[in-house]
């Protein structure tokens, strides 16, 4: 196979043409967005235009968008006891996070470790609403963080229901919406989120830009990075204007979700193909609403590490369901929380596609899967004979 096919969009998506063009234009300018001269003002206009575009993506007001270096930082900025409601301090006493959150949320942000509590999920990977209700009843001013859609399984969380429960308990809700834009509706008001994290590189913008968005009168009372007072005092440091401009341009394209239905068709074809080749394959979270682009599957006896390398040699980029930041596959906390047997979880392979995934990419992946399976079976047989 000469052409490679990229199926790791949940890790990072390709840069959209529109984002690249905005970034190239911006890189040609000189000026600090905080400077009052014409050059500075020109750059400031680009930052503010991008802020409007990102706000438009989630139906927020531009003044409630704070640019950060990515969603990891946005999550860290958001998860603080120092919350202000309507301009008045409303210190949060406890943080509740779902058991399937991204590591940046699981770190607990700026809450002390003993003030952080994990909420269970069902076998389908959906936050257990009964557990949520009874857990937050034990706190006076709870802070809850639940992701919009899981990066491993693609399972979409019932955020509007969660918001109703959280608000009835005097709580504040933060939503890590990183995997949503361009795929599902992400309007902050409709979701009922108070705070929302976004990442540029998951929606066709550059790596190293993100935002924390606030719905209205709930704000962060304590910056994470202090200094020059940029971003209305919430995030010091000279803005990465090219990355912000690219983020804005990508957000404007993602806002119309033009590719979601096509992605769902491709994903369905892909899953039918996987089942045809491997009838014993298990697709995680299949009984819950899922993103239109994500499939996490496993086959008993298959090891993800070996399968991923084998896919790679066959021209296909996929990933394991688990965090793999050090290049070493670790057990997936998401599948563990869903009650999946560790031996099966170890074999989980994540296939995530996007707006430019073609029919032939899907065919190439299924051809590669056939080869991967037959070579793994041969290896198994040889191991069996040797034993
Ligand atoms: N949250 C989720 C759900 C993610 O998938 C990621 C990226 N893996 C992040 C947060 C972190 O985003 P960033 O890479 O922008 O720091």
XYZ file of C-alpha atoms and ligand atoms in Angstrom:
403
model
C 0.000 0.000 0.000
C 1.578 3.294 -1.033
C -0.788 5.822 0.519
C -1.182 6.186 4.229
C -4.575 6.631 5.852
C -4.888 8.654 9.044
C -7.383 7.427 11.629
C -6.243 9.244 14.752
C -8.332 12.401 14.545
C -9.202 12.323 18.243
C -5.492 12.699 19.016
C -5.117 15.544 16.545
C -6.832 16.602 13.327
C -5.171 17.933 10.177
C -4.844 21.703 9.921
C -7.749 23.106 7.898
C -6.840 25.177 4.820
C -8.689 28.143 6.305
C -6.640 27.909 9.512
C -3.374 27.635 7.624
C -4.225 30.713 5.521
C -5.139 32.759 8.604
C -1.921 31.713 10.313
C 0.293 32.547 7.337
C -1.272 36.011 7.088
C -0.766 36.599 10.799
C 2.836 35.419 10.769
C 3.554 38.211 8.296
C 2.547 40.889 10.785
C 4.635 42.532 13.497
C 2.973 43.839 16.598
C 2.060 42.997 20.153
C -1.692 42.881 20.680
C -1.234 44.958 23.853
C 0.569 47.808 22.059
C -1.389 50.948 21.309
C 0.266 51.780 17.978
C -1.243 50.869 14.615
C 0.770 47.629 14.362
C -0.389 46.506 17.790
C -3.974 47.430 17.039
C -3.915 45.461 13.786
C -2.832 42.345 15.656
C -5.379 43.013 18.401
C -8.114 43.079 15.739
C -7.093 39.586 14.630
C -7.242 38.261 18.192
C -10.670 39.796 18.711
C -11.965 38.489 15.375
C -10.838 34.993 16.401
C -12.525 35.450 19.759
C -15.798 36.178 17.925
C -15.353 33.071 15.790
C -14.674 30.797 18.781
C -17.591 32.362 20.660
C -19.788 31.724 17.613
C -18.842 28.047 17.610
C -20.337 27.548 21.071
C -22.968 30.302 21.109
C -21.175 32.357 23.757
C -20.384 36.052 23.996
C -16.901 36.916 22.781
C -16.042 38.629 26.069
C -16.494 35.278 27.799
C -13.795 33.517 25.744
C -10.312 33.299 27.304
C -7.547 32.038 25.047
C -5.113 29.516 26.528
C -2.328 27.259 25.267
C -4.781 24.398 24.813
C -7.471 22.442 26.588
C -5.098 21.104 29.225
C -4.482 24.654 30.375
C -8.169 25.581 29.977
C -9.074 22.648 32.235
C -6.466 23.677 34.798
C -7.721 27.265 34.692
C -11.327 26.140 35.111
C -10.909 23.670 37.947
C -10.391 26.005 40.862
C -12.297 26.522 44.091
C -12.057 30.287 43.380
C -15.280 30.711 41.428
C -17.144 34.001 41.163
C -20.844 34.203 40.491
C -22.254 37.559 39.470
C -18.985 39.215 40.521
C -19.125 37.757 44.043
C -16.853 35.069 45.456
C -18.534 31.671 45.641
C -15.793 29.339 46.836
C -16.340 25.727 45.756
C -15.771 23.137 48.498
C -15.649 19.940 46.433
C -14.832 18.846 42.900
C -16.712 15.939 41.309
C -15.336 14.515 38.093
C -16.463 11.551 36.063
C -14.197 8.507 36.107
C -13.606 8.807 32.350
C -12.231 12.352 32.176
C -9.063 13.331 30.357
C -5.955 13.223 32.609
C -5.906 17.028 32.736
C -9.283 16.952 34.515
C -8.439 13.863 36.533
C -5.508 15.794 37.984
C -8.134 17.801 39.894
C -6.801 21.132 38.683
C -6.292 23.474 41.606
C -8.404 21.549 44.099
C -6.634 19.759 46.947
C -6.525 16.009 46.248
C -8.786 15.178 49.178
C -11.511 17.481 47.830
C -11.785 15.583 44.551
C -14.289 12.767 44.095
C -14.801 10.472 41.119
C -18.244 9.674 39.746
C -18.882 6.226 38.270
C -20.061 5.519 34.739
C -22.326 2.757 33.467
C -21.086 -0.187 31.410
C -21.985 1.852 28.313
C -19.630 4.623 29.446
C -22.276 7.168 30.483
C -22.069 9.068 33.780
C -24.326 7.491 36.391
C -26.844 10.249 37.110
C -28.105 8.675 40.355
C -24.560 8.539 41.701
C -24.016 12.152 40.616
C -27.176 13.316 42.386
C -26.370 11.626 45.666
C -22.651 12.528 45.615
C -23.116 16.252 45.102
C -25.823 16.386 47.771
C -22.999 15.856 50.267
C -21.252 19.093 49.252
C -22.312 22.631 50.055
C -21.051 24.298 46.903
C -20.125 21.557 44.462
C -18.063 21.957 41.305
C -18.720 19.251 38.709
C -16.644 18.493 35.636
C -17.956 16.088 32.998
C -16.741 15.864 29.417
C -19.073 16.345 26.447
C -17.805 13.270 24.618
C -15.177 10.775 25.590
C -11.970 10.822 23.554
C -11.541 7.030 23.697
C -15.064 5.658 23.191
C -16.757 8.685 21.632
C -19.645 8.247 24.090
C -21.629 11.482 24.454
C -22.598 12.457 27.980
C -26.098 13.743 28.830
C -24.792 17.203 29.668
C -28.166 18.982 29.728
C -29.482 16.443 32.284
C -26.275 16.728 34.280
C -26.536 20.530 34.225
C -30.080 20.383 35.622
C -28.941 18.121 38.485
C -25.856 20.221 39.222
C -27.695 23.537 39.198
C -30.464 22.188 41.427
C -27.717 21.444 43.976
C -26.177 24.917 43.867
C -23.370 23.556 41.729
C -21.194 24.860 38.939
C -20.675 22.713 35.829
C -17.524 22.636 33.726
C -17.584 20.692 30.454
C -14.480 19.553 28.606
C -15.955 19.837 25.118
C -12.717 19.130 23.254
C -14.029 16.247 21.143
C -17.344 17.854 20.184
C -16.887 20.703 17.690
C -17.632 19.877 14.064
C -19.134 16.569 15.158
C -22.043 17.369 17.484
C -23.858 20.467 18.739
C -21.763 22.347 21.291
C -23.803 25.396 22.186
C -22.978 26.297 25.762
C -26.459 27.623 26.577
C -28.272 24.557 25.240
C -25.901 22.253 27.095
C -26.335 24.254 30.281
C -22.590 24.283 30.984
C -21.215 27.177 33.023
C -17.660 26.754 31.779
C -16.388 24.933 28.716
C -12.918 23.952 27.484
C -11.948 23.819 23.816
C -8.820 22.791 21.952
C -7.874 24.193 18.526
C -6.057 21.147 17.203
C -9.015 18.802 17.536
C -11.138 20.924 15.216
C -8.666 21.771 12.485
C -6.713 24.560 14.127
C -3.080 24.417 15.267
C -1.701 22.578 18.279
C -0.994 24.822 21.247
C -4.158 26.939 21.326
C -7.388 26.508 23.222
C -9.977 28.409 25.171
C -11.997 28.465 28.329
C -15.495 29.754 27.651
C -17.912 31.008 30.252
C -21.681 31.061 29.739
C -22.395 34.258 31.562
C -22.052 35.376 35.096
C -19.884 32.492 36.375
C -16.191 33.318 36.163
C -12.779 32.201 37.349
C -11.608 34.274 40.309
C -7.937 33.317 40.233
C -5.716 33.204 37.126
C -3.462 30.214 36.614
C -0.736 32.254 34.916
C -0.176 35.676 36.434
C 1.771 38.540 34.939
C 0.991 41.160 32.336
C -2.766 41.035 32.689
C -3.588 39.804 29.177
C -6.951 38.103 28.530
C -8.697 40.416 31.027
C -6.260 39.374 33.715
C -7.172 35.700 33.408
C -4.193 34.496 31.398
C -0.974 36.467 31.344
C 1.536 36.255 28.517
C 1.767 37.730 25.033
C -0.872 36.055 22.893
C 0.120 33.399 20.359
C -1.635 35.407 17.696
C -0.997 33.114 14.723
C -2.308 30.108 16.627
C -5.308 32.092 17.873
C -6.093 33.264 14.331
C -5.854 29.673 13.081
C -8.101 28.529 15.920
C -10.687 31.172 14.997
C -10.681 30.254 11.311
C -11.043 26.546 12.092
C -13.818 27.232 14.596
C -15.762 29.151 11.957
C -15.655 26.117 9.657
C -16.384 23.580 12.405
C -19.425 25.574 13.531
C -21.567 24.379 10.622
C -20.946 20.651 11.306
C -21.138 20.087 7.555
C -19.283 16.767 7.685
C -21.006 15.083 10.628
C -23.504 12.993 8.632
C -20.838 11.789 6.195
C -18.548 10.866 9.087
C -21.346 8.831 10.670
C -21.880 6.947 7.372
C -18.157 6.184 7.134
C -18.057 5.088 10.766
C -21.054 2.777 10.238
C -19.427 1.241 7.147
C -16.235 0.805 9.097
C -17.968 -0.915 12.014
C -19.916 -3.212 9.673
C -16.577 -4.091 8.016
C -14.885 -4.797 11.347
C -17.770 -7.086 12.351
C -17.609 -8.889 8.996
C -13.884 -9.589 9.414
C -14.039 -10.231 13.158
C -17.519 -11.286 14.287
C -16.212 -11.640 17.848
C -15.085 -7.962 17.949
C -16.586 -5.849 20.687
C -17.336 -2.185 20.044
C -17.268 -0.229 23.293
C -20.074 2.193 24.160
C -22.118 1.074 21.177
C -25.391 1.158 23.087
C -24.947 4.832 24.059
C -25.096 7.922 21.832
C -21.623 8.351 20.328
C -19.637 10.840 18.273
C -20.060 10.184 14.542
C -16.317 9.632 14.070
C -15.096 7.285 16.806
C -14.906 3.499 17.128
C -13.144 1.775 19.987
C -13.031 -1.967 19.540
C -11.259 -5.019 20.902
C -10.955 -8.657 20.068
C -10.222 -11.242 22.735
C -6.578 -12.270 22.487
C -5.487 -9.221 20.462
C -2.897 -6.896 22.008
C -3.324 -3.233 21.080
C 0.403 -2.530 21.031
C 1.081 -5.265 18.496
C -2.014 -4.445 16.447
C -1.157 -0.737 16.218
C 2.370 -1.439 15.016
C 1.012 -3.918 12.532
C -1.560 -1.375 11.266
C 1.215 1.208 11.000
C 3.336 -1.117 8.863
C 0.283 -1.507 6.638
C -0.019 2.269 6.189
C -2.751 2.912 8.745
C -2.479 5.280 11.717
C -4.733 4.194 14.584
C -4.187 4.384 18.309
C -4.866 2.380 21.393
C -7.826 3.435 23.469
C -5.553 4.213 26.327
C -3.278 7.132 27.096
C -0.069 6.662 25.232
C 1.752 9.924 25.830
C 5.052 8.298 26.714
C 4.797 5.891 23.789
C 4.014 3.128 26.243
C 0.488 1.782 26.278
C -1.082 1.988 29.717
C -4.314 0.430 30.874
C -7.286 2.588 29.894
C -8.953 4.198 32.907
C -12.012 4.704 30.700
C -12.497 1.014 29.958
C -11.669 0.128 33.576
C -14.424 2.519 34.721
C -16.806 0.808 32.296
C -16.028 -2.510 33.942
C -14.178 -3.998 30.959
C -11.900 -6.938 31.795
C -8.247 -5.769 31.773
C -7.288 -8.545 29.345
C -9.870 -7.301 26.830
C -9.125 -3.617 27.508
C -5.475 -4.254 26.655
C -6.527 -5.016 23.115
C -8.629 -1.906 22.546
C -7.885 -0.110 19.294
C -9.314 3.340 18.600
C -10.194 4.369 15.085
C -11.155 8.018 14.755
C -11.888 9.656 11.426
C -12.689 13.128 10.145
C -13.884 15.427 7.400
C -11.353 14.294 4.800
C -11.626 10.543 5.428
C -12.500 8.922 2.094
C -14.167 5.672 1.050
C -10.784 4.345 -0.008
C -9.314 5.186 3.406
C -12.013 2.974 4.957
C -11.281 0.191 2.450
C -7.560 0.463 3.168
C -8.215 0.204 6.897
C -10.377 -2.889 6.460
C -7.782 -4.485 4.119
C -5.119 -3.760 6.736
C -7.323 -5.252 9.466
C -7.623 -8.488 7.492
C -3.810 -8.630 7.198
C -3.267 -7.682 10.851
C -5.674 -10.387 12.004
C -4.149 -13.086 9.843
C -0.600 -12.244 10.914
C -1.628 -12.142 14.588
C -3.398 -15.502 14.189
C -0.298 -17.006 12.574
C 1.820 -15.698 15.417
C -0.632 -17.161 17.922
C -0.507 -20.534 16.200
C 3.301 -20.501 16.152
C 3.361 -19.557 19.826
C 0.909 -22.375 20.471
C 3.104 -24.873 18.644
C 6.229 -23.715 20.451
C 4.598 -23.924 23.856
N -9.572 16.874 26.912
C -9.812 15.909 26.016
C -11.104 15.164 26.063
C -8.841 15.596 25.048
O -9.077 14.622 24.167
C -7.632 16.327 25.042
C -6.547 16.024 24.023
N -6.094 14.695 24.056
C -7.445 17.337 25.985
C -8.444 17.579 26.915
C -6.183 18.152 26.035
O -6.158 19.080 24.979
P -4.809 19.825 24.550
O -4.065 18.857 23.691
O -5.278 21.020 23.798
O -4.090 20.205 25.789
